[in-house]
PDB file of C-alpha atoms in Angstrom:
ATOM      1  CA  MET V   4      25.027 142.465 -70.307  1.00 92.00           C
ATOM      2  CA  LYS V   5      25.403 142.576 -66.540  1.00 95.00           C
ATOM      3  CA  LEU V   6      28.721 143.276 -64.849  1.00 95.00           C
ATOM      4  CA  LEU V   7      29.270 142.795 -61.126  1.00 97.00           C
ATOM      5  CA  ILE V   8      32.311 144.587 -59.712  1.00 96.00           C
ATOM      6  CA  VAL V   9      33.545 143.248 -56.359  1.00 97.00           C
ATOM      7  CA  GLU V  10      36.077 145.811 -55.154  1.00 96.00           C
ATOM      8  CA  ASP V  11      36.596 147.198 -51.643  1.00 94.00           C
ATOM      9  CA  SER V  12      38.507 150.348 -52.634  1.00 93.00           C
ATOM     10  CA  GLN V  13      36.023 153.185 -53.130  1.00 93.00           C
ATOM     11  CA  PRO V  14      38.310 155.195 -55.474  1.00 93.00           C
ATOM     12  CA  VAL V  15      38.935 152.128 -57.645  1.00 92.00           C
ATOM     13  CA  SER V  16      35.274 151.084 -57.792  1.00 91.00           C
ATOM     14  CA  THR V  17      34.249 154.669 -58.624  1.00 90.00           C
ATOM     15  CA  ARG V  18      36.780 154.792 -61.461  1.00 89.00           C
ATOM     16  CA  LEU V  19      35.556 151.451 -62.780  1.00 91.00           C
ATOM     17  CA  GLN V  20      31.934 152.487 -62.563  1.00 88.00           C
ATOM     18  CA  ARG V  21      32.683 155.728 -64.456  1.00 88.00           C
ATOM     19  CA  ALA V  22      34.548 153.849 -67.172  1.00 87.00           C
ATOM     20  CA  PHE V  23      31.883 151.213 -67.652  1.00 88.00           C
ATOM     21  CA  GLY V  24      28.866 153.452 -67.063  1.00 83.00           C
ATOM     22  CA  LYS V  25      29.444 154.955 -70.509  1.00 82.00           C
ATOM     23  CA  LEU V  26      28.875 151.615 -72.226  1.00 83.00           C
ATOM     24  CA  PRO V  27      25.220 151.337 -73.272  1.00 85.00           C
ATOM     25  CA  ALA V  28      25.370 147.550 -73.570  1.00 83.00           C
ATOM     26  CA  LEU V  29      26.468 147.148 -69.948  1.00 91.00           C
ATOM     27  CA  GLU V  30      24.569 147.251 -66.657  1.00 92.00           C
ATOM     28  CA  THR V  31      27.002 147.633 -63.749  1.00 92.00           C
ATOM     29  CA  GLU V  32      26.547 146.752 -60.100  1.00 93.00           C
ATOM     30  CA  ILE V  33      29.113 147.119 -57.308  1.00 94.00           C
ATOM     31  CA  ALA V  34      29.761 145.147 -54.141  1.00 96.00           C
ATOM     32  CA  ASP V  35      32.534 146.034 -51.711  1.00 95.00           C
ATOM     33  CA  THR V  36      32.796 142.814 -49.698  1.00 97.00           C
ATOM     34  CA  PHE V  37      32.971 139.080 -50.337  1.00 97.00           C
ATOM     35  CA  GLY V  38      29.563 138.625 -48.710  1.00 97.00           C
ATOM     36  CA  GLN V  39      27.881 141.337 -50.780  1.00 97.00           C
ATOM     37  CA  GLY V  40      29.542 140.010 -53.914  1.00 97.00           C
ATOM     38  CA  LEU V  41      28.250 136.501 -53.312  1.00 98.00           C
ATOM     39  CA  VAL V  42      24.698 137.706 -52.590  1.00 98.00           C
ATOM     40  CA  ARG V  43      24.623 139.973 -55.655  1.00 97.00           C
ATOM     41  CA  PHE V  44      26.151 137.297 -57.876  1.00 98.00           C
ATOM     42  CA  ARG V  45      23.454 134.819 -56.884  1.00 97.00           C
ATOM     43  CA  ALA V  46      20.644 137.386 -57.160  1.00 97.00           C
ATOM     44  CA  SER V  47      21.534 139.199 -60.390  1.00 96.00           C
ATOM     45  CA  HIS V  48      23.208 136.440 -62.452  1.00 96.00           C
ATOM     46  CA  PRO V  49      25.825 138.679 -64.132  1.00 97.00           C
ATOM     47  CA  GLN V  50      27.565 137.493 -67.270  1.00 96.00           C
ATOM     48  CA  LEU V  51      30.774 139.249 -66.172  1.00 97.00           C
ATOM     49  CA  VAL V  52      32.310 139.523 -62.713  1.00 98.00           C
ATOM     50  CA  LEU V  53      35.300 141.742 -61.979  1.00 97.00           C
ATOM     51  CA  LEU V  54      36.977 140.591 -58.764  1.00 97.00           C
ATOM     52  CA  ASP V  55      39.593 142.030 -56.469  1.00 96.00           C
ATOM     53  CA  ILE V  56      41.580 139.350 -54.647  1.00 95.00           C
ATOM     54  CA  GLU V  57      41.871 140.986 -51.238  1.00 93.00           C
ATOM     55  CA  LEU V  58      38.470 141.776 -49.753  1.00 95.00           C
ATOM     56  CA  PRO V  59      37.804 142.768 -46.133  1.00 94.00           C
ATOM     57  CA  ASP V  60      35.795 139.643 -45.326  1.00 96.00           C
ATOM     58  CA  GLY V  61      37.289 137.005 -47.600  1.00 94.00           C
ATOM     59  CA  SER V  62      39.320 136.195 -50.666  1.00 95.00           C
ATOM     60  CA  GLY V  63      38.364 136.943 -54.226  1.00 95.00           C
ATOM     61  CA  LEU V  64      39.961 133.591 -55.049  1.00 96.00           C
ATOM     62  CA  ASP V  65      37.326 131.830 -52.945  1.00 96.00           C
ATOM     63  CA  LEU V  66      34.599 133.836 -54.664  1.00 97.00           C
ATOM     64  CA  LEU V  67      36.108 132.922 -58.043  1.00 97.00           C
ATOM     65  CA  GLN V  68      35.862 129.220 -57.141  1.00 97.00           C
ATOM     66  CA  THR V  69      32.244 129.604 -56.055  1.00 97.00           C
ATOM     67  CA  ILE V  70      31.290 131.485 -59.213  1.00 98.00           C
ATOM     68  CA  LYS V  71      32.910 128.915 -61.489  1.00 97.00           C
ATOM     69  CA  ARG V  72      31.338 126.037 -59.561  1.00 97.00           C
ATOM     70  CA  GLU V  73      27.831 127.544 -59.581  1.00 97.00           C
ATOM     71  CA  ARG V  74      27.829 129.105 -63.057  1.00 97.00           C
ATOM     72  CA  PRO V  75      30.888 128.069 -65.068  1.00 97.00           C
ATOM     73  CA  ALA V  76      29.913 130.165 -68.116  1.00 96.00           C
ATOM     74  CA  THR V  77      30.284 133.414 -66.140  1.00 97.00           C
ATOM     75  CA  ARG V  78      33.333 135.327 -67.337  1.00 97.00           C
ATOM     76  CA  VAL V  79      35.538 136.315 -64.397  1.00 98.00           C
ATOM     77  CA  LEU V  80      38.088 139.097 -64.654  1.00 98.00           C
ATOM     78  CA  MET V  81      40.538 139.328 -61.762  1.00 97.00           C
ATOM     79  CA  PHE V  82      41.895 142.810 -60.972  1.00 94.00           C
ATOM     80  CA  SER V  83      44.709 142.998 -58.448  1.00 93.00           C
ATOM     81  CA  ASN V  84      47.928 144.709 -57.456  1.00 89.00           C
ATOM     82  CA  HIS V  85      49.388 141.279 -56.770  1.00 89.00           C
ATOM     83  CA  GLU V  86      50.880 139.924 -59.983  1.00 88.00           C
ATOM     84  CA  ILE V  87      51.974 136.797 -58.093  1.00 92.00           C
ATOM     85  CA  TYR V  88      48.361 135.573 -58.248  1.00 93.00           C
ATOM     86  CA  ARG V  89      48.129 135.611 -62.063  1.00 93.00           C
ATOM     87  CA  GLN V  90      48.899 131.898 -62.557  1.00 95.00           C
ATOM     88  CA  ARG V  91      46.800 130.801 -59.595  1.00 95.00           C
ATOM     89  CA  CYS V  92      43.815 132.775 -60.877  1.00 96.00           C
ATOM     90  CA  ALA V  93      44.147 131.096 -64.258  1.00 96.00           C
ATOM     91  CA  ALA V  94      44.378 127.684 -62.592  1.00 96.00           C
ATOM     92  CA  GLU V  95      41.236 128.452 -60.553  1.00 95.00           C
ATOM     93  CA  GLY V  96      39.288 129.297 -63.700  1.00 96.00           C
ATOM     94  CA  ALA V  97      39.624 133.063 -64.114  1.00 97.00           C
ATOM     95  CA  ASP V  98      39.125 134.107 -67.702  1.00 97.00           C
ATOM     96  CA  TYR V  99      41.349 137.190 -67.386  1.00 97.00           C
ATOM     97  CA  PHE V 100      43.809 138.783 -64.970  1.00 97.00           C
ATOM     98  CA  PHE V 101      44.661 142.484 -64.956  1.00 96.00           C
ATOM     99  CA  ASP V 102      47.245 144.299 -62.849  1.00 94.00           C
ATOM    100  CA  LYS V 103      45.690 147.359 -61.186  1.00 91.00           C
ATOM    101  CA  SER V 104      48.884 149.354 -61.427  1.00 89.00           C
ATOM    102  CA  GLY V 105      49.304 149.178 -65.175  1.00 91.00           C
ATOM    103  CA  GLU V 106      46.503 147.428 -67.013  1.00 93.00           C
ATOM    104  CA  PHE V 107      43.420 149.547 -66.361  1.00 92.00           C
ATOM    105  CA  GLU V 108      43.086 150.565 -70.023  1.00 91.00           C
ATOM    106  CA  VAL V 109      43.478 146.964 -71.187  1.00 94.00           C
ATOM    107  CA  LEU V 110      40.794 145.936 -68.693  1.00 94.00           C
ATOM    108  CA  ALA V 111      38.462 148.682 -69.932  1.00 91.00           C
ATOM    109  CA  CYS V 112      38.971 147.654 -73.567  1.00 92.00           C
ATOM    110  CA  THR V 113      38.371 144.002 -72.724  1.00 94.00           C
ATOM    111  CA  VAL V 114      35.126 144.740 -70.880  1.00 94.00           C
ATOM    112  CA  GLN V 115      33.970 146.953 -73.743  1.00 90.00           C
ATOM    113  CA  SER V 116      34.736 144.218 -76.291  1.00 92.00           C
ATOM    114  CA  LEU V 117      32.905 141.587 -74.252  1.00 92.00           C
ATOM    115  CA  ALA V 118      29.868 143.847 -73.800  1.00 89.00           C
ATOM    116  CA  GLU V 119      29.724 144.730 -77.496  1.00 87.00           C
ATOM    117  CA  ALA V 120      30.081 141.092 -78.530  1.00 88.00           C
ATOM    118  CA  ASN V 121      27.165 140.182 -76.270  1.00 81.00           C
ATOM    119  CA  SER V 122      24.782 142.883 -77.552  1.00 69.00           C
TER     120      SER V 122
END
């Protein structure tokens, strides 16, 4: 299963890559901007996309809309410090929302479960 992580914070993306790199059923790729995320999404066709909302060159919400419009079956996991976006993300089609400050372990377990179910 392919996972695309779109996250502009190097420490956060490194932590995510370490956590998911241990999962044999998962191939992980990282983008740190909206533009890179869009290009990699279209090129690699990931089954999972983990999106930050605030990116240096655009909004993860806009990328979420594009992903769901182009490939609705793609599972999108939003990962943000901004809890206020939880309902909006759900309304825009996000499959999951995780708060960066307190739900990292839940996110990791969810990704692991999705990867194992797909293998």
